[in-house]
Amino acid sequence: MAEDRKIECEKRFPGCTPGRVVGEGLHLYRVLCDGADILCRVSGAYRHFAARKEDYPVTGDWVALRREGDLIEGVLRREACIARAVAGGVTEKQILAANVDLVCIVAGLDGGRNLTRRGIERYLVMVRESGAEPLLVLNKLDLCTDIVGALQAAEEAAPGVRQILTSACSGDGIKELAGVLSPGLTGVVLG
């Protein structure tokens, strides 16, 4: 855990411990804290002061956790947020993940609408706005009938973005993908 998160937590939320949100559900959050995986809720005070949906924790957030009762008292400074516009006529944004270093945009090579230029471009806009690094993962290599065409389409949609061809079934490309990951790096998968 970064020392600056601990200092921020102690300053802003005395008596709390910093933890990292690794999953979220209906009003429940899985938080890693001091090596433990804890199921938490936000405190009543936090709920009272949260004005918008984006004020609530998301996966990747560092939070101030009060261990007595396993309550989240607040969200620490966010960086590199992956966000999209909320559906409908509302001009609000939905934060999908926070404090992200790498975003794996996964597209299927099995034909159909899994590898579309517009789809990849939409994901790239979100990633670039966040400041995270994009990585295009072209999966289902074992089902691809035109690898050259797929690579060309991917390069046109995401010029200059690193691409890795994978197959979850055969294991092709999995070592290369694992080589991109390293301790301390936070990655998410979109697609």
mmCIF file of C-alpha atoms in Angstrom:
data_model
loop_
_atom_site.group_PDB
_atom_site.id
_atom_site.type_symbol
_atom_site.label_atom_id
_atom_site.label_comp_id
_atom_site.label_asym_id
_atom_site.label_seq_id
_atom_site.Cartn_x
_atom_site.Cartn_y
_atom_site.Cartn_z
ATOM 1 C CA MET A 1 0.000 0.000 0.000
ATOM 2 C CA ALA A 2 1.292 3.423 -0.861
ATOM 3 C CA GLU A 3 2.459 5.418 2.123
ATOM 4 C CA ASP A 4 0.685 8.536 0.837
ATOM 5 C CA ARG A 5 -2.693 6.721 1.026
ATOM 6 C CA LYS A 6 -2.040 5.862 4.656
ATOM 7 C CA ILE A 7 -1.115 9.477 5.477
ATOM 8 C CA GLU A 8 -4.179 10.814 3.651
ATOM 9 C CA CYS A 9 -6.430 8.338 5.469
ATOM 10 C CA GLU A 10 -5.039 9.275 8.896
ATOM 11 C CA LYS A 11 -5.420 13.015 8.184
ATOM 12 C CA ARG A 12 -8.920 12.960 6.730
ATOM 13 C CA PHE A 13 -10.421 10.023 8.649
ATOM 14 C CA PRO A 14 -8.789 9.607 12.088
ATOM 15 C CA GLY A 15 -9.127 6.084 13.459
ATOM 16 C CA CYS A 16 -9.608 4.547 10.000
ATOM 17 C CA THR A 17 -7.372 2.241 7.984
ATOM 18 C CA PRO A 18 -6.890 2.480 4.208
ATOM 19 C CA GLY A 19 -8.262 -0.409 2.157
ATOM 20 C CA ARG A 20 -8.736 -1.155 -1.538
ATOM 21 C CA VAL A 21 -12.131 -1.919 -3.087
ATOM 22 C CA VAL A 22 -11.785 -5.086 -5.185
ATOM 23 C CA GLY A 23 -15.473 -5.754 -5.822
ATOM 24 C CA GLU A 24 -18.844 -4.139 -5.432
ATOM 25 C CA GLY A 25 -22.416 -5.320 -5.314
ATOM 26 C CA LEU A 26 -25.754 -4.049 -4.135
ATOM 27 C CA HIS A 27 -24.660 -1.713 -1.287
ATOM 28 C CA LEU A 28 -21.820 -4.097 -0.369
ATOM 29 C CA TYR A 29 -18.105 -3.740 -1.114
ATOM 30 C CA ARG A 30 -15.244 -6.251 -0.950
ATOM 31 C CA VAL A 31 -12.266 -4.421 0.510
ATOM 32 C CA LEU A 32 -8.694 -5.675 0.912
ATOM 33 C CA CYS A 33 -7.248 -4.297 4.126
ATOM 34 C CA ASP A 34 -4.111 -5.465 5.943
ATOM 35 C CA GLY A 35 -4.176 -8.771 4.036
ATOM 36 C CA ALA A 36 -7.828 -9.497 4.848
ATOM 37 C CA ASP A 37 -10.732 -9.629 2.394
ATOM 38 C CA ILE A 38 -13.591 -7.823 4.159
ATOM 39 C CA LEU A 39 -17.250 -7.362 3.187
ATOM 40 C CA CYS A 40 -18.189 -3.742 3.984
ATOM 41 C CA ARG A 41 -20.951 -1.164 3.753
ATOM 42 C CA VAL A 42 -20.716 2.606 3.626
ATOM 43 C CA SER A 43 -21.467 4.305 6.942
ATOM 44 C CA GLY A 44 -24.693 6.207 7.540
ATOM 45 C CA ALA A 45 -22.772 9.496 7.742
ATOM 46 C CA TYR A 46 -21.110 8.766 4.415
ATOM 47 C CA ARG A 47 -24.481 7.942 2.810
ATOM 48 C CA HIS A 48 -25.894 11.191 4.166
ATOM 49 C CA PHE A 49 -23.156 13.348 2.613
ATOM 50 C CA ALA A 50 -22.801 11.510 -0.725
ATOM 51 C CA ALA A 51 -24.576 13.807 -3.165
ATOM 52 C CA ARG A 52 -24.214 11.771 -6.375
ATOM 53 C CA LYS A 53 -23.771 8.157 -7.396
ATOM 54 C CA GLU A 54 -20.169 8.922 -8.430
ATOM 55 C CA ASP A 55 -19.405 9.829 -4.796
ATOM 56 C CA TYR A 56 -19.761 6.164 -3.794
ATOM 57 C CA PRO A 57 -16.830 3.717 -3.900
ATOM 58 C CA VAL A 58 -16.028 1.779 -7.066
ATOM 59 C CA THR A 59 -13.624 -1.050 -7.793
ATOM 60 C CA GLY A 60 -10.061 0.218 -7.471
ATOM 61 C CA ASP A 61 -10.852 2.970 -4.974
ATOM 62 C CA TRP A 62 -8.776 3.411 -1.862
ATOM 63 C CA VAL A 63 -11.196 3.904 1.035
ATOM 64 C CA ALA A 64 -11.054 4.839 4.700
ATOM 65 C CA LEU A 65 -12.274 1.772 6.586
ATOM 66 C CA ARG A 66 -13.451 1.759 10.187
ATOM 67 C CA ARG A 67 -12.726 -1.800 11.252
ATOM 68 C CA GLU A 68 -15.306 -1.710 14.059
ATOM 69 C CA GLY A 69 -18.399 -2.604 12.038
ATOM 70 C CA ASP A 70 -16.456 -2.809 8.759
ATOM 71 C CA LEU A 71 -17.774 0.551 7.571
ATOM 72 C CA ILE A 72 -16.417 2.694 4.747
ATOM 73 C CA GLU A 73 -16.191 6.280 6.005
ATOM 74 C CA GLY A 74 -14.934 7.873 2.768
ATOM 75 C CA VAL A 75 -13.136 7.544 -0.555
ATOM 76 C CA LEU A 76 -9.521 8.664 -0.731
ATOM 77 C CA ARG A 77 -8.084 10.664 -3.654
ATOM 78 C CA ARG A 78 -8.980 9.135 -7.031
ATOM 79 C CA GLU A 79 -6.703 8.965 -10.050
ATOM 80 C CA ALA A 80 -7.213 7.505 -13.522
ATOM 81 C CA CYS A 81 -10.956 6.858 -13.404
ATOM 82 C CA ILE A 82 -12.597 4.817 -16.138
ATOM 83 C CA ALA A 83 -15.985 6.480 -16.676
ATOM 84 C CA ARG A 84 -18.807 6.559 -19.186
ATOM 85 C CA ALA A 85 -21.936 8.634 -19.637
ATOM 86 C CA VAL A 86 -25.029 7.369 -17.855
ATOM 87 C CA ALA A 87 -27.673 5.984 -20.209
ATOM 88 C CA GLY A 88 -30.613 8.226 -21.021
ATOM 89 C CA GLY A 89 -30.843 11.981 -21.194
ATOM 90 C CA VAL A 90 -28.897 12.556 -17.967
ATOM 91 C CA THR A 91 -25.513 14.326 -18.189
ATOM 92 C CA GLU A 92 -24.100 12.383 -15.257
ATOM 93 C CA LYS A 93 -21.108 10.043 -15.518
ATOM 94 C CA GLN A 94 -20.802 6.506 -14.223
ATOM 95 C CA ILE A 95 -17.393 5.632 -12.806
ATOM 96 C CA LEU A 96 -16.563 2.018 -13.650
ATOM 97 C CA ALA A 97 -13.151 1.751 -11.948
ATOM 98 C CA ALA A 98 -10.646 4.038 -10.245
ATOM 99 C CA ASN A 99 -6.869 4.273 -9.788
ATOM 100 C CA VAL A 100 -6.209 2.170 -12.882
ATOM 101 C CA ASP A 101 -2.827 1.874 -14.619
ATOM 102 C CA LEU A 102 -3.683 -0.526 -17.462
ATOM 103 C CA VAL A 103 -6.954 -1.239 -19.282
ATOM 104 C CA CYS A 104 -7.219 -4.447 -21.298
ATOM 105 C CA ILE A 105 -9.804 -3.911 -24.017
ATOM 106 C CA VAL A 106 -10.892 -7.418 -24.996
ATOM 107 C CA ALA A 107 -12.412 -8.146 -28.406
ATOM 108 C CA GLY A 108 -13.391 -11.569 -29.745
ATOM 109 C CA LEU A 109 -11.994 -12.815 -33.039
ATOM 110 C CA ASP A 110 -14.885 -15.205 -33.616
ATOM 111 C CA GLY A 111 -16.683 -12.969 -36.094
ATOM 112 C CA GLY A 112 -19.901 -11.036 -35.701
ATOM 113 C CA ARG A 113 -19.912 -7.787 -33.780
ATOM 114 C CA ASN A 114 -17.220 -8.716 -31.270
ATOM 115 C CA LEU A 115 -14.482 -6.811 -33.117
ATOM 116 C CA THR A 116 -15.963 -3.538 -34.296
ATOM 117 C CA ARG A 117 -14.062 -0.359 -34.952
ATOM 118 C CA ARG A 118 -16.682 1.794 -33.202
ATOM 119 C CA GLY A 119 -16.712 -0.443 -30.126
ATOM 120 C CA ILE A 120 -12.941 -0.350 -29.761
ATOM 121 C CA GLU A 121 -12.892 3.416 -30.381
ATOM 122 C CA ARG A 122 -15.494 3.980 -27.622
ATOM 123 C CA TYR A 123 -13.410 2.016 -25.134
ATOM 124 C CA LEU A 124 -10.257 3.863 -26.216
ATOM 125 C CA VAL A 125 -11.916 7.233 -25.568
ATOM 126 C CA MET A 126 -12.727 6.146 -21.997
ATOM 127 C CA VAL A 127 -9.199 4.838 -21.441
ATOM 128 C CA ARG A 128 -7.442 7.877 -22.864
ATOM 129 C CA GLU A 129 -9.622 10.265 -20.840
ATOM 130 C CA SER A 130 -8.614 8.361 -17.703
ATOM 131 C CA GLY A 131 -4.885 8.589 -18.299
ATOM 132 C CA ALA A 132 -4.458 4.807 -18.074
ATOM 133 C CA GLU A 133 -2.550 2.784 -20.664
ATOM 134 C CA PRO A 134 -4.678 0.839 -23.187
ATOM 135 C CA LEU A 135 -3.889 -2.715 -24.294
ATOM 136 C CA LEU A 136 -5.942 -4.429 -26.980
ATOM 137 C CA VAL A 137 -6.439 -8.136 -26.254
ATOM 138 C CA LEU A 138 -7.735 -10.002 -29.292
ATOM 139 C CA ASN A 139 -9.140 -13.228 -27.873
ATOM 140 C CA LYS A 140 -10.571 -16.415 -29.424
ATOM 141 C CA LEU A 141 -7.609 -16.769 -31.763
ATOM 142 C CA ASP A 142 -8.560 -20.439 -32.135
ATOM 143 C CA LEU A 143 -11.853 -19.399 -33.802
ATOM 144 C CA CYS A 144 -10.430 -16.739 -36.121
ATOM 145 C CA THR A 145 -10.573 -17.478 -39.851
ATOM 146 C CA ASP A 146 -8.813 -14.267 -40.999
ATOM 147 C CA ILE A 147 -6.038 -13.284 -38.568
ATOM 148 C CA VAL A 148 -4.439 -10.781 -40.954
ATOM 149 C CA GLY A 149 -7.787 -9.039 -41.547
ATOM 150 C CA ALA A 150 -8.541 -8.955 -37.818
ATOM 151 C CA LEU A 151 -5.142 -7.447 -37.020
ATOM 152 C CA GLN A 152 -5.605 -4.844 -39.737
ATOM 153 C CA ALA A 153 -9.074 -3.913 -38.426
ATOM 154 C CA ALA A 154 -7.716 -3.650 -34.881
ATOM 155 C CA GLU A 155 -4.803 -1.446 -35.995
ATOM 156 C CA GLU A 156 -7.198 0.853 -37.875
ATOM 157 C CA ALA A 157 -9.422 1.164 -34.804
ATOM 158 C CA ALA A 158 -6.553 1.574 -32.341
ATOM 159 C CA PRO A 159 -3.469 2.877 -34.130
ATOM 160 C CA GLY A 160 -0.319 2.564 -32.050
ATOM 161 C CA VAL A 161 -2.021 0.597 -29.257
ATOM 162 C CA ARG A 162 -0.218 -2.606 -28.283
ATOM 163 C CA GLN A 163 -2.094 -5.754 -29.295
ATOM 164 C CA ILE A 164 -1.874 -9.257 -27.891
ATOM 165 C CA LEU A 165 -3.496 -12.245 -29.610
ATOM 166 C CA THR A 166 -4.859 -14.812 -27.148
ATOM 167 C CA SER A 167 -6.916 -17.950 -26.917
ATOM 168 C CA ALA A 168 -8.383 -18.898 -23.572
ATOM 169 C CA CYS A 169 -8.949 -22.435 -24.918
ATOM 170 C CA SER A 170 -5.494 -23.185 -26.308
ATOM 171 C CA GLY A 171 -3.516 -20.880 -23.981
ATOM 172 C CA ASP A 172 -1.918 -18.981 -26.871
ATOM 173 C CA GLY A 173 -0.747 -15.507 -25.830
ATOM 174 C CA ILE A 174 -1.496 -16.001 -22.128
ATOM 175 C CA LYS A 175 2.207 -15.864 -21.119
ATOM 176 C CA GLU A 176 2.645 -12.671 -23.138
ATOM 177 C CA LEU A 177 -0.423 -11.170 -21.428
ATOM 178 C CA ALA A 178 0.843 -12.221 -17.997
ATOM 179 C CA GLY A 179 4.184 -10.583 -18.833
ATOM 180 C CA VAL A 180 2.449 -7.206 -19.109
ATOM 181 C CA LEU A 181 1.256 -7.449 -15.511
ATOM 182 C CA SER A 182 3.517 -6.696 -12.591
ATOM 183 C CA PRO A 183 3.220 -6.246 -8.808
ATOM 184 C CA GLY A 184 1.793 -2.860 -7.910
ATOM 185 C CA LEU A 185 0.115 -2.407 -11.311
ATOM 186 C CA THR A 186 -3.664 -2.083 -11.300
ATOM 187 C CA GLY A 187 -5.396 -3.405 -14.390
ATOM 188 C CA VAL A 188 -8.990 -3.807 -15.459
ATOM 189 C CA VAL A 189 -10.663 -5.639 -18.315
ATOM 190 C CA LEU A 190 -13.291 -4.030 -20.542
ATOM 191 C CA GLY A 191 -15.145 -5.682 -23.383
#
